[in-house]
Amino acid sequence: MQNITSLLIVPCLLGLYGIYLAIAAFVSDFVYFLTGSRSRKIKIKAMDSQEIRIKTSLMGILWVVISIFVSFVVTEGRLFHILARAMTDDHGRAAQMQDIRSRDFTNVGVTKTGTFFEILTIEPRQGVFESVTWDDDLQKPAPQFYTVDADLGSDIHAAVIARIITVIREHQNANINWRSARLGRVVVLSMRPEDDVELSHFLTSEFFGS
């Protein structure tokens, strides 16, 4: 599982440093500079002219731009997808969650928990999918992103489905109610290992139509 939060730690620190430089250049008489990634030394520079303030502020803006670029690279482009979700208003979020509830599985029994899966990208040897899990107390669940790699000659569809099954079993390892948009009804699926062949075939049809 690729935890996108951990991937963004360094870019966020770079961005915060850039914001600090951009603002401190005009509101402070002195600015602290980092000089060297290995030595980790801090240099204090006086803002004793308008030219120095402008150069320092522009340097801060450059660090912010670099942090955005690094964020895009380390998340393999998923950052914009996350930002789009974060900018969704409360009404849109409620409608989105209602749509999620209509397409995912819910645990059998009285526990009203569920998980929504969405495949974001599929390439010949790599796939990325998202899962969102919620319960009665979780109004705004955080998405989890998974990157699946397939060996040369392997079926990337089968690899993605196998990873999805593993994620489902983290929450339920008996039976689940799967709400199938393809069939237009709820299907009871067995999550037992002995039923893997049938389960994999069904989920492949659900996500890839084959």
mmCIF file of N, CA, C and O in Angstrom, residues 1 115-118 129-133 142-146 167 171:
data_model
loop_
_atom_site.group_PDB
_atom_site.id
_atom_site.type_symbol
_atom_site.label_atom_id
_atom_site.label_comp_id
_atom_site.label_asym_id
_atom_site.label_seq_id
_atom_site.Cartn_x
_atom_site.Cartn_y
_atom_site.Cartn_z
ATOM 1 N N MET A 1 0.831 -1.184 0.000
ATOM 2 C CA MET A 1 0.000 0.000 0.000
ATOM 3 C C MET A 1 0.869 1.239 0.000
ATOM 4 O O MET A 1 1.828 1.344 0.743
ATOM 5 N N THR A 115 -16.861 -0.211 1.943
ATOM 6 C CA THR A 115 -15.676 0.254 1.233
ATOM 7 C C THR A 115 -16.013 0.433 -0.237
ATOM 8 O O THR A 115 -16.664 -0.424 -0.839
ATOM 9 N N PHE A 116 -15.569 1.535 -0.783
ATOM 10 C CA PHE A 116 -15.745 1.834 -2.194
ATOM 11 C C PHE A 116 -14.398 1.685 -2.892
ATOM 12 O O PHE A 116 -13.376 2.151 -2.391
ATOM 13 N N PHE A 117 -14.393 1.044 -4.039
ATOM 14 C CA PHE A 117 -13.172 0.865 -4.813
ATOM 15 C C PHE A 117 -13.305 1.556 -6.167
ATOM 16 O O PHE A 117 -14.354 1.481 -6.804
ATOM 17 N N GLU A 118 -12.237 2.186 -6.590
ATOM 18 C CA GLU A 118 -12.197 2.804 -7.913
ATOM 19 C C GLU A 118 -10.808 2.593 -8.504
ATOM 20 O O GLU A 118 -9.804 2.932 -7.875
ATOM 21 N N PHE A 129 -5.291 1.852 -7.793
ATOM 22 C CA PHE A 129 -6.697 1.949 -7.415
ATOM 23 C C PHE A 129 -6.819 2.615 -6.058
ATOM 24 O O PHE A 129 -5.866 2.723 -5.291
ATOM 25 N N GLU A 130 -8.024 3.076 -5.777
ATOM 26 C CA GLU A 130 -8.325 3.806 -4.548
ATOM 27 C C GLU A 130 -9.401 3.062 -3.775
ATOM 28 O O GLU A 130 -10.303 2.465 -4.365
ATOM 29 N N SER A 131 -9.307 3.088 -2.460
ATOM 30 C CA SER A 131 -10.377 2.555 -1.628
ATOM 31 C C SER A 131 -10.767 3.601 -0.590
ATOM 32 O O SER A 131 -9.910 4.326 -0.088
ATOM 33 N N VAL A 132 -12.056 3.678 -0.308
ATOM 34 C CA VAL A 132 -12.570 4.576 0.723
ATOM 35 C C VAL A 132 -13.437 3.747 1.660
ATOM 36 O O VAL A 132 -14.428 3.147 1.227
ATOM 37 N N THR A 133 -13.047 3.683 2.915
ATOM 38 C CA THR A 133 -13.787 2.900 3.905
ATOM 39 C C THR A 133 -14.423 3.832 4.925
ATOM 40 O O THR A 133 -13.802 4.781 5.363
ATOM 41 N N ALA A 142 -11.019 9.095 4.678
ATOM 42 C CA ALA A 142 -9.829 9.420 3.888
ATOM 43 C C ALA A 142 -9.565 8.305 2.881
ATOM 44 O O ALA A 142 -9.615 7.130 3.221
ATOM 45 N N PRO A 143 -9.273 8.656 1.635
ATOM 46 C CA PRO A 143 -8.984 7.624 0.636
ATOM 47 C C PRO A 143 -7.618 7.005 0.852
ATOM 48 O O PRO A 143 -6.697 7.648 1.358
ATOM 49 N N GLN A 144 -7.485 5.756 0.481
ATOM 50 C CA GLN A 144 -6.207 5.057 0.484
ATOM 51 C C GLN A 144 -5.881 4.684 -0.959
ATOM 52 O O GLN A 144 -6.748 4.249 -1.706
ATOM 53 N N PHE A 145 -4.627 4.849 -1.356
ATOM 54 C CA PHE A 145 -4.219 4.559 -2.722
ATOM 55 C C PHE A 145 -3.254 3.379 -2.736
ATOM 56 O O PHE A 145 -2.374 3.270 -1.884
ATOM 57 N N TYR A 146 -3.426 2.524 -3.732
ATOM 58 C CA TYR A 146 -2.610 1.320 -3.855
ATOM 59 C C TYR A 146 -2.026 1.249 -5.265
ATOM 60 O O TYR A 146 -2.752 1.422 -6.249
ATOM 61 N N VAL A 167 -7.329 -6.315 0.301
ATOM 62 C CA VAL A 167 -7.830 -5.149 1.041
ATOM 63 C C VAL A 167 -9.185 -5.456 1.668
ATOM 64 O O VAL A 167 -9.440 -5.116 2.829
ATOM 65 N N HIS A 171 -10.995 -6.205 6.256
ATOM 66 C CA HIS A 171 -12.221 -5.803 6.951
ATOM 67 C C HIS A 171 -13.197 -6.972 7.141
ATOM 68 O O HIS A 171 -13.981 -6.979 8.083
#
